[in-house]
Short mmCIF file of C-alpha atoms in Angstrom, two decimals:
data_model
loop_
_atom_site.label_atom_id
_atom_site.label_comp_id
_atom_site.label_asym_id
_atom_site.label_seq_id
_atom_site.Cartn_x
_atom_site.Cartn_y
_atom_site.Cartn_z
CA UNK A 485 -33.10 223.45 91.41
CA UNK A 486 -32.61 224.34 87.84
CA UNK A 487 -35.08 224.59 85.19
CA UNK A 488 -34.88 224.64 81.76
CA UNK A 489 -37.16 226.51 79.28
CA UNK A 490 -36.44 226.14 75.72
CA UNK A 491 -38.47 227.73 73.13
CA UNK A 492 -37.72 226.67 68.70
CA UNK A 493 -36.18 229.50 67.15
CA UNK A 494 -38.13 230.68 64.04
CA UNK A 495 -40.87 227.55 64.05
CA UNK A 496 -43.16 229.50 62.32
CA UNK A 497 -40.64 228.82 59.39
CA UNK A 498 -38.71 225.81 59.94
CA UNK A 499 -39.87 221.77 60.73
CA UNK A 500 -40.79 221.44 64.48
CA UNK A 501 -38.04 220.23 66.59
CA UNK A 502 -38.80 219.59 69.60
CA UNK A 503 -40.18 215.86 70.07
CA UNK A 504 -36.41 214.80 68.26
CA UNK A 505 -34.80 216.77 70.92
CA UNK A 506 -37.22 215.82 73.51
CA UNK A 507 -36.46 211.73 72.83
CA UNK A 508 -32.79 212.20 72.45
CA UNK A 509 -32.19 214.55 75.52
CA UNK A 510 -34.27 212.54 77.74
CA UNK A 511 -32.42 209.49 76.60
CA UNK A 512 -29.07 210.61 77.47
CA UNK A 513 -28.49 208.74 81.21
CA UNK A 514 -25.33 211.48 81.39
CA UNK A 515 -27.50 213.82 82.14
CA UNK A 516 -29.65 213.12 85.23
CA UNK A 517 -33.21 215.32 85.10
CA UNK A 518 -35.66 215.51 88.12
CA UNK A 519 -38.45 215.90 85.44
CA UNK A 520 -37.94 215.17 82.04
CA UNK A 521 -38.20 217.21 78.78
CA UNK A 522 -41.91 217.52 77.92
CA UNK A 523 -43.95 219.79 75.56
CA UNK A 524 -45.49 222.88 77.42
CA UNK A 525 -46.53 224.43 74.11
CA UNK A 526 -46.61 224.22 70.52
CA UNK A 527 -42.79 224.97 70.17
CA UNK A 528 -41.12 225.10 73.74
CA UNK A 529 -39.99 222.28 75.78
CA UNK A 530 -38.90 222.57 79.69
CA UNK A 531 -36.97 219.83 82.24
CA UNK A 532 -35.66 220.19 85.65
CA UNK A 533 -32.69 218.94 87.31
CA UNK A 534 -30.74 219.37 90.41
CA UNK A 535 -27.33 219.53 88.58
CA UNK A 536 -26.07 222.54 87.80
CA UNK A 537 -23.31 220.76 85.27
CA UNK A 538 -26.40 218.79 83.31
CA UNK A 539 -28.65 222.43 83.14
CA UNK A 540 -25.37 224.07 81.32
CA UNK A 541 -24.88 221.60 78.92
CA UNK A 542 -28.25 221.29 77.69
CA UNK A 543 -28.22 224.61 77.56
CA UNK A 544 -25.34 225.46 76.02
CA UNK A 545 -25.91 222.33 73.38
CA UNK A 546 -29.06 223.93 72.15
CA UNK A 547 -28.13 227.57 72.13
CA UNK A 548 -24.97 227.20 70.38
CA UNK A 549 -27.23 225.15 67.51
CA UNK A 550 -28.91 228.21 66.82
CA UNK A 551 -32.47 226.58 66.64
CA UNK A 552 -33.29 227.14 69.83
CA UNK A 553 -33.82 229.92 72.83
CA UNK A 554 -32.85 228.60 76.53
CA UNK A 555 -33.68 229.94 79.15
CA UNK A 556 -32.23 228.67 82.39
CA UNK A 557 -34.13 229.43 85.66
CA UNK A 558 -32.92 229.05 89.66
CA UNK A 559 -34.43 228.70 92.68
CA UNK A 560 -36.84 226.41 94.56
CA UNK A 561 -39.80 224.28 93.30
CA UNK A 562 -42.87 222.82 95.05
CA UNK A 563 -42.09 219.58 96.41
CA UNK A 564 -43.89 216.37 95.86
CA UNK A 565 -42.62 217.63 92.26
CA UNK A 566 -45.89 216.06 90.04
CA UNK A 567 -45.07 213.59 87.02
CA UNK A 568 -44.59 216.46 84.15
CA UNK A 569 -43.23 219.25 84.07
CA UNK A 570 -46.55 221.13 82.90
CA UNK A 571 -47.73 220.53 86.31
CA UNK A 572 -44.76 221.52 88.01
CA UNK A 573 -44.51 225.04 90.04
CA UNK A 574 -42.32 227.12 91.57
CA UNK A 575 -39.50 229.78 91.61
CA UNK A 576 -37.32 228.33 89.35
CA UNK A 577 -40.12 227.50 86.89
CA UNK A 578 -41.33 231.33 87.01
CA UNK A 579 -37.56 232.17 86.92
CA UNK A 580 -37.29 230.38 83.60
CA UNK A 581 -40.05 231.29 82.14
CA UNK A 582 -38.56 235.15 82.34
CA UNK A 583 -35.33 233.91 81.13
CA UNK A 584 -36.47 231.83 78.25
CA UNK A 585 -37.79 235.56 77.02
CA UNK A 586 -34.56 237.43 77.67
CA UNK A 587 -32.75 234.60 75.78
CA UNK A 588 -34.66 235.36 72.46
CA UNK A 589 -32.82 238.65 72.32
CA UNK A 590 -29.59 237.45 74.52
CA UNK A 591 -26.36 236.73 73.06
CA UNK A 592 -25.62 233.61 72.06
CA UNK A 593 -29.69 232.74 72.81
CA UNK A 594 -29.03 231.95 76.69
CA UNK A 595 -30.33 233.90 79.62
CA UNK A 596 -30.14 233.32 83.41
CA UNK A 597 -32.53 234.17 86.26
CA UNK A 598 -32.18 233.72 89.90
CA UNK A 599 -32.36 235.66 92.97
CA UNK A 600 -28.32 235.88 93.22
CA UNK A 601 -25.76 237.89 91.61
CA UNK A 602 -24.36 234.94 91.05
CA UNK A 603 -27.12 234.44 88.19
CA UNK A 604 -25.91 236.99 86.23
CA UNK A 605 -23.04 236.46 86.45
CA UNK A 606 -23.25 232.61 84.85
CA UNK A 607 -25.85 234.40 82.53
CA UNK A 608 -22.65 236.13 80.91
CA UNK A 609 -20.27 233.53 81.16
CA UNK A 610 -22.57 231.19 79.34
CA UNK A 611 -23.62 233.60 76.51
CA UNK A 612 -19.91 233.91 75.78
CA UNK A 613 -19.62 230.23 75.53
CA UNK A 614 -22.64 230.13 73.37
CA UNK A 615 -21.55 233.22 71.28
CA UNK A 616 -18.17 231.62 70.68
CA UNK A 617 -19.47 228.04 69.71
CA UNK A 618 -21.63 229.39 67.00
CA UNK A 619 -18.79 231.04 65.24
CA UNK A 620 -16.57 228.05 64.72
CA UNK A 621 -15.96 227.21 61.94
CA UNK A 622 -17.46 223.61 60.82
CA UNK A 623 -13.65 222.38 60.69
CA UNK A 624 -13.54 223.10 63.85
CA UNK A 625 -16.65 221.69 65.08
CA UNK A 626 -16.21 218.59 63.18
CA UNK A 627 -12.34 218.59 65.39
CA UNK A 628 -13.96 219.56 68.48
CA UNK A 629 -16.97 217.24 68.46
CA UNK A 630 -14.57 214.42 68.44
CA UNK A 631 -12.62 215.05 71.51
CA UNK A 632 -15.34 215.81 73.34
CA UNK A 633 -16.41 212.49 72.49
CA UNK A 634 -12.88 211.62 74.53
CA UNK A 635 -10.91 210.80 71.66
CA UNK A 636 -7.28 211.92 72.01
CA UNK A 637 -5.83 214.20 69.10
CA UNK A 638 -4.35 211.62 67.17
CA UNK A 639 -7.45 209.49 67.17
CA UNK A 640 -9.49 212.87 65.90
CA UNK A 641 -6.97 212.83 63.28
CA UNK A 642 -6.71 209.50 62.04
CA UNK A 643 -10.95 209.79 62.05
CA UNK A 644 -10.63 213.00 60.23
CA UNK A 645 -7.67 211.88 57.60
CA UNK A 646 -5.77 214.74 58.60
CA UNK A 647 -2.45 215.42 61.02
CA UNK A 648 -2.76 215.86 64.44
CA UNK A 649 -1.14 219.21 64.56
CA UNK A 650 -4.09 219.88 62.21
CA UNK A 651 -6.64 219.11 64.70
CA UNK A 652 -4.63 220.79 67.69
CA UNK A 653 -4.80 223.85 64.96
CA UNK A 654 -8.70 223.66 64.29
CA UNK A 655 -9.43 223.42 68.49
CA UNK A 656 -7.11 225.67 68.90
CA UNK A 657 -9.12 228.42 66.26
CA UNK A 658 -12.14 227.06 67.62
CA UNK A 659 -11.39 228.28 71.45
CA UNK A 660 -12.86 224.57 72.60
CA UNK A 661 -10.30 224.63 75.71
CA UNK A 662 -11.24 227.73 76.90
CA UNK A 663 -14.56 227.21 76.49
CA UNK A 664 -14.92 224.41 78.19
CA UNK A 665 -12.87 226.05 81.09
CA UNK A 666 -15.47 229.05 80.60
CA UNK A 667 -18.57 226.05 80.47
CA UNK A 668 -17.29 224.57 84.21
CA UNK A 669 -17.10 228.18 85.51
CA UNK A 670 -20.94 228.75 84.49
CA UNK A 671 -21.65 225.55 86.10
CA UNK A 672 -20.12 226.93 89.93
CA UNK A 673 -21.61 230.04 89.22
CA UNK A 674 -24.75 228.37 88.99
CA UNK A 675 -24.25 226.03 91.74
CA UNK A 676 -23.67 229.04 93.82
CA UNK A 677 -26.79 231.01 92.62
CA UNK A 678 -28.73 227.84 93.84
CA UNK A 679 -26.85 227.67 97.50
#
């Protein structure tokens, strides 16, 4: 099982987040969670799923924002799992938890915990990804965003008003094919860290 912790960066300063982020992650049917995003304390939200794939990109969606610390923990969970996720114990929970806290500090905002090597070893992977994803520039965002919507070049470009060799120049500045090569990496590391 994976379990998500994810704590708002600078709150104390900035408009609380989390119940936008809350509705709109728990919205998204792509993204199947055994528990749901809910509230465990003023500014930190937490999920679980069994999907190794759905615990990366959330996580690597909110780290890369910059408003947000994830922390990303493995392992097992009591089963009946309860209704919320404040009621909810276990490993993985405890795992996150200690993540979520390396992640303030962590490149990129993304930390890892588990019991296998295997862990860490998605831990760096990921905080590449993240690290990377921050540093594009909004061109290529704005490029990227639209493919991974599963538009083809040309249709980014007509969207964007520019040529197509354009947007094959902004994703290719923007590393968003190796990335997401790096991103489904993470997510076997992961699914091996849970085996």
């Amino acid at each position: 099982m994976f379990v998500l912790t994810v704590d708002q960066r600078k709150s104390r300063t900035a408009a609380d987040l989390v119940e936008a982020a809350m509705t709109a992650l728990n919205r998204d049917p792509g993204r199947p969670l055994r528990l749901a995003f809910d509230r465990t304390a003023g500014d930190e939200m937490q999920a679980a799923t069994e999907s190794a794939a759905t615990a990366v990109g959330i996580g690597l969606e909110l780290a890369a924002s910059g408003h947000w610390s994830v922390g990303i923990g493995v392992g097992g969970v009591r089963e009946p799992l309860p209704s919320n996720t404040r009621a909810a114990a276990g490993e993985a929970f405890e795992r996150a938890r200690a993540a979520v806290t390396a992640a303030k500090t962590a490149p990129g905002n993304i930390a890892v915990s588990g019991a296998s090597p295997l862990a860490g070893q998605a831990e760096a992977v990921l905080q590449l990804v993240a690290a990377v994803t921050r540093k594009r520039s909004k061109l290529s965002a704005e490029a990227g965003l639209l493919i991974s919507e599963g538009l083809t070049q040309q249709e980014a470009a007509s969207r964007l008003g520019i040529s197509q060799q354009a947007v094959s120049s902004r994703l290719h500045s923007g590393l968003w094919h190796e990335c997401r090569r790096a991103a489904e990496v993470g997510v076997v590391l992961l699914e091996g860290a849970d085996a």
